[in-house]
């Protein structure tokens, strides 16, 4: 079974948000990386790009498939995880330690639309 971490917010498209102060670290869940298989490329936005909740901000490509990344929150990108440019497979080794983008949260109330760990586990079992 895929690992689900407490204290994160999860979307139905299998992205997570780890909130620290005014910032959100966005990545894909362990469930998503298992479903994708070996990740070979991560397409990320640029710093200062705006991301919008429910809209695409990049993609993750594996040997099996490509999957759009859908932002769980609205915000401005303040950092991209450049390590993933050279080592995208790090997402497979630990999806939660290897976030994709860091954003300034525009509207913290959007987190209320996301699932907690328990709800996400139930969603993944369906």
PDB file of C-alpha atoms in Angstrom:
ATOM      1  CA  UNK A   1       0.000   0.000   0.000  1.00  0.00           C
ATOM      2  CA  UNK A   2       1.175   3.501  -0.789  1.00  0.00           C
ATOM      3  CA  UNK A   3       2.439   5.680   2.025  1.00  0.00           C
ATOM      4  CA  UNK A   4       0.180   8.573   3.067  1.00  0.00           C
ATOM      5  CA  UNK A   5       1.662  11.177   5.388  1.00  0.00           C
ATOM      6  CA  UNK A   6      -0.335  12.894   8.115  1.00  0.00           C
ATOM      7  CA  UNK A   7      -0.350  16.671   8.116  1.00  0.00           C
ATOM      8  CA  UNK A   8      -0.382  17.108   4.333  1.00  0.00           C
ATOM      9  CA  UNK A   9      -3.278  18.121   2.108  1.00  0.00           C
ATOM     10  CA  UNK A  10      -4.149  15.904  -0.865  1.00  0.00           C
ATOM     11  CA  UNK A  11      -6.021  16.480  -4.121  1.00  0.00           C
ATOM     12  CA  UNK A  12      -8.077  14.000  -6.159  1.00  0.00           C
ATOM     13  CA  UNK A  13      -5.429  14.248  -8.901  1.00  0.00           C
ATOM     14  CA  UNK A  14      -2.858  12.892  -6.371  1.00  0.00           C
ATOM     15  CA  UNK A  15      -0.833  16.017  -5.656  1.00  0.00           C
ATOM     16  CA  UNK A  16      -0.031  16.984  -2.093  1.00  0.00           C
ATOM     17  CA  UNK A  17       0.630  20.290  -0.368  1.00  0.00           C
ATOM     18  CA  UNK A  18       2.884  20.551   2.665  1.00  0.00           C
ATOM     19  CA  UNK A  19       2.176  23.898   4.323  1.00  0.00           C
ATOM     20  CA  UNK A  20       4.886  25.820   6.157  1.00  0.00           C
ATOM     21  CA  UNK A  21       3.808  29.316   7.131  1.00  0.00           C
ATOM     22  CA  UNK A  22       2.757  31.212   3.988  1.00  0.00           C
ATOM     23  CA  UNK A  23       4.351  28.622   1.709  1.00  0.00           C
ATOM     24  CA  UNK A  24       3.149  25.387   0.185  1.00  0.00           C
ATOM     25  CA  UNK A  25       5.409  22.635  -1.120  1.00  0.00           C
ATOM     26  CA  UNK A  26       3.635  20.786  -3.932  1.00  0.00           C
ATOM     27  CA  UNK A  27       4.526  17.334  -5.166  1.00  0.00           C
ATOM     28  CA  UNK A  28       2.923  14.065  -6.169  1.00  0.00           C
ATOM     29  CA  UNK A  29       1.830  11.475  -3.657  1.00  0.00           C
ATOM     30  CA  UNK A  30       3.432   8.105  -3.102  1.00  0.00           C
ATOM     31  CA  UNK A  31       0.295   6.571  -4.638  1.00  0.00           C
ATOM     32  CA  UNK A  32       0.850   8.628  -7.816  1.00  0.00           C
ATOM     33  CA  UNK A  33       4.522   7.726  -8.181  1.00  0.00           C
ATOM     34  CA  UNK A  34       3.642   4.024  -7.737  1.00  0.00           C
ATOM     35  CA  UNK A  35       0.983   4.306 -10.456  1.00  0.00           C
ATOM     36  CA  UNK A  36       3.365   6.097 -12.834  1.00  0.00           C
ATOM     37  CA  UNK A  37       6.349   3.813 -12.390  1.00  0.00           C
ATOM     38  CA  UNK A  38       9.907   5.001 -13.039  1.00  0.00           C
ATOM     39  CA  UNK A  39       9.872   8.789 -13.365  1.00  0.00           C
ATOM     40  CA  UNK A  40      12.191   9.985 -16.148  1.00  0.00           C
ATOM     41  CA  UNK A  41      11.306  13.680 -16.483  1.00  0.00           C
ATOM     42  CA  UNK A  42       9.568  16.449 -14.535  1.00  0.00           C
ATOM     43  CA  UNK A  43       8.273  19.498 -16.406  1.00  0.00           C
ATOM     44  CA  UNK A  44       8.131  22.417 -13.948  1.00  0.00           C
ATOM     45  CA  UNK A  45       7.078  26.063 -14.198  1.00  0.00           C
ATOM     46  CA  UNK A  46       9.491  28.968 -13.756  1.00  0.00           C
ATOM     47  CA  UNK A  47      10.028  30.978 -10.579  1.00  0.00           C
ATOM     48  CA  UNK A  48       7.501  33.862 -10.433  1.00  0.00           C
ATOM     49  CA  UNK A  49       4.953  31.915 -12.514  1.00  0.00           C
ATOM     50  CA  UNK A  50       1.472  31.867 -11.055  1.00  0.00           C
ATOM     51  CA  UNK A  51      -0.290  28.568 -10.468  1.00  0.00           C
ATOM     52  CA  UNK A  52      -4.047  28.270 -10.043  1.00  0.00           C
ATOM     53  CA  UNK A  53      -5.938  25.686  -8.019  1.00  0.00           C
ATOM     54  CA  UNK A  54      -7.360  23.036 -10.341  1.00  0.00           C
ATOM     55  CA  UNK A  55      -5.174  24.013 -13.287  1.00  0.00           C
ATOM     56  CA  UNK A  56      -2.144  22.348 -14.863  1.00  0.00           C
ATOM     57  CA  UNK A  57       1.316  23.610 -13.898  1.00  0.00           C
ATOM     58  CA  UNK A  58       3.582  20.958 -15.403  1.00  0.00           C
ATOM     59  CA  UNK A  59       3.885  17.239 -16.003  1.00  0.00           C
ATOM     60  CA  UNK A  60       5.615  14.120 -14.763  1.00  0.00           C
ATOM     61  CA  UNK A  61       6.769  11.602 -17.332  1.00  0.00           C
ATOM     62  CA  UNK A  62       7.551   7.995 -16.602  1.00  0.00           C
ATOM     63  CA  UNK A  63       8.562   5.080 -18.787  1.00  0.00           C
ATOM     64  CA  UNK A  64       4.867   4.110 -18.832  1.00  0.00           C
ATOM     65  CA  UNK A  65       3.000   7.411 -19.181  1.00  0.00           C
ATOM     66  CA  UNK A  66       2.941  11.161 -18.834  1.00  0.00           C
ATOM     67  CA  UNK A  67       0.700  12.778 -16.264  1.00  0.00           C
ATOM     68  CA  UNK A  68      -0.264  16.434 -15.962  1.00  0.00           C
ATOM     69  CA  UNK A  69       0.437  18.116 -12.656  1.00  0.00           C
ATOM     70  CA  UNK A  70      -2.654  19.913 -11.353  1.00  0.00           C
ATOM     71  CA  UNK A  71      -2.075  22.572  -8.721  1.00  0.00           C
ATOM     72  CA  UNK A  72      -4.032  21.943  -5.516  1.00  0.00           C
ATOM     73  CA  UNK A  73      -3.701  25.630  -4.538  1.00  0.00           C
ATOM     74  CA  UNK A  74      -3.307  29.080  -6.066  1.00  0.00           C
ATOM     75  CA  UNK A  75      -0.032  30.903  -5.605  1.00  0.00           C
ATOM     76  CA  UNK A  76       3.202  32.225  -7.043  1.00  0.00           C
ATOM     77  CA  UNK A  77       6.148  29.889  -7.596  1.00  0.00           C
ATOM     78  CA  UNK A  78       9.070  30.969  -5.388  1.00  0.00           C
ATOM     79  CA  UNK A  79      11.250  27.909  -5.940  1.00  0.00           C
ATOM     80  CA  UNK A  80      11.438  24.849  -8.181  1.00  0.00           C
ATOM     81  CA  UNK A  81      13.196  21.679  -7.094  1.00  0.00           C
ATOM     82  CA  UNK A  82      16.075  21.860  -9.594  1.00  0.00           C
ATOM     83  CA  UNK A  83      17.545  18.581  -8.337  1.00  0.00           C
ATOM     84  CA  UNK A  84      14.705  16.868 -10.230  1.00  0.00           C
ATOM     85  CA  UNK A  85      16.093  18.192 -13.541  1.00  0.00           C
ATOM     86  CA  UNK A  86      19.001  15.770 -13.242  1.00  0.00           C
ATOM     87  CA  UNK A  87      17.473  13.192 -10.892  1.00  0.00           C
ATOM     88  CA  UNK A  88      13.730  12.884 -11.560  1.00  0.00           C
ATOM     89  CA  UNK A  89      13.850   9.328 -10.163  1.00  0.00           C
ATOM     90  CA  UNK A  90      14.146  10.829  -6.660  1.00  0.00           C
ATOM     91  CA  UNK A  91      10.353  11.130  -6.759  1.00  0.00           C
ATOM     92  CA  UNK A  92      10.209   7.325  -6.873  1.00  0.00           C
ATOM     93  CA  UNK A  93      12.538   6.901  -3.910  1.00  0.00           C
ATOM     94  CA  UNK A  94      10.633   9.384  -1.708  1.00  0.00           C
ATOM     95  CA  UNK A  95       7.758  11.346  -3.226  1.00  0.00           C
ATOM     96  CA  UNK A  96       7.241  13.393  -0.057  1.00  0.00           C
ATOM     97  CA  UNK A  97      10.857  14.451   0.461  1.00  0.00           C
ATOM     98  CA  UNK A  98      11.156  15.443  -3.205  1.00  0.00           C
ATOM     99  CA  UNK A  99       8.575  18.176  -3.711  1.00  0.00           C
ATOM    100  CA  UNK A 100       8.300  19.738  -7.162  1.00  0.00           C
ATOM    101  CA  UNK A 101       7.511  23.421  -6.555  1.00  0.00           C
ATOM    102  CA  UNK A 102       7.292  25.804  -3.603  1.00  0.00           C
ATOM    103  CA  UNK A 103       4.612  28.494  -3.817  1.00  0.00           C
ATOM    104  CA  UNK A 104       3.449  31.454  -1.781  1.00  0.00           C
ATOM    105  CA  UNK A 105      -0.142  30.586  -0.884  1.00  0.00           C
ATOM    106  CA  UNK A 106      -2.590  33.184  -2.242  1.00  0.00           C
ATOM    107  CA  UNK A 107      -5.646  31.855  -0.402  1.00  0.00           C
ATOM    108  CA  UNK A 108      -5.187  29.489   2.530  1.00  0.00           C
ATOM    109  CA  UNK A 109      -8.937  28.739   2.557  1.00  0.00           C
ATOM    110  CA  UNK A 110      -8.387  26.655  -0.608  1.00  0.00           C
ATOM    111  CA  UNK A 111      -6.827  24.024   1.662  1.00  0.00           C
ATOM    112  CA  UNK A 112     -10.343  23.326   2.950  1.00  0.00           C
ATOM    113  CA  UNK A 113     -11.166  21.826  -0.479  1.00  0.00           C
ATOM    114  CA  UNK A 114      -8.422  19.223  -0.143  1.00  0.00           C
ATOM    115  CA  UNK A 115      -8.360  15.886   1.684  1.00  0.00           C
ATOM    116  CA  UNK A 116      -6.509  15.040   4.858  1.00  0.00           C
ATOM    117  CA  UNK A 117      -4.505  11.819   5.104  1.00  0.00           C
ATOM    118  CA  UNK A 118      -7.454   9.687   6.282  1.00  0.00           C
ATOM    119  CA  UNK A 119      -9.777  10.930   3.526  1.00  0.00           C
ATOM    120  CA  UNK A 120      -7.046  10.503   0.897  1.00  0.00           C
ATOM    121  CA  UNK A 121      -6.359   6.913   1.991  1.00  0.00           C
ATOM    122  CA  UNK A 122     -10.063   6.133   1.622  1.00  0.00           C
ATOM    123  CA  UNK A 123     -10.101   7.858  -1.798  1.00  0.00           C
ATOM    124  CA  UNK A 124      -7.137   5.757  -3.009  1.00  0.00           C
ATOM    125  CA  UNK A 125      -8.827   2.520  -1.895  1.00  0.00           C
ATOM    126  CA  UNK A 126     -11.820   3.130  -4.176  1.00  0.00           C
TER     127      UNK A 126
END
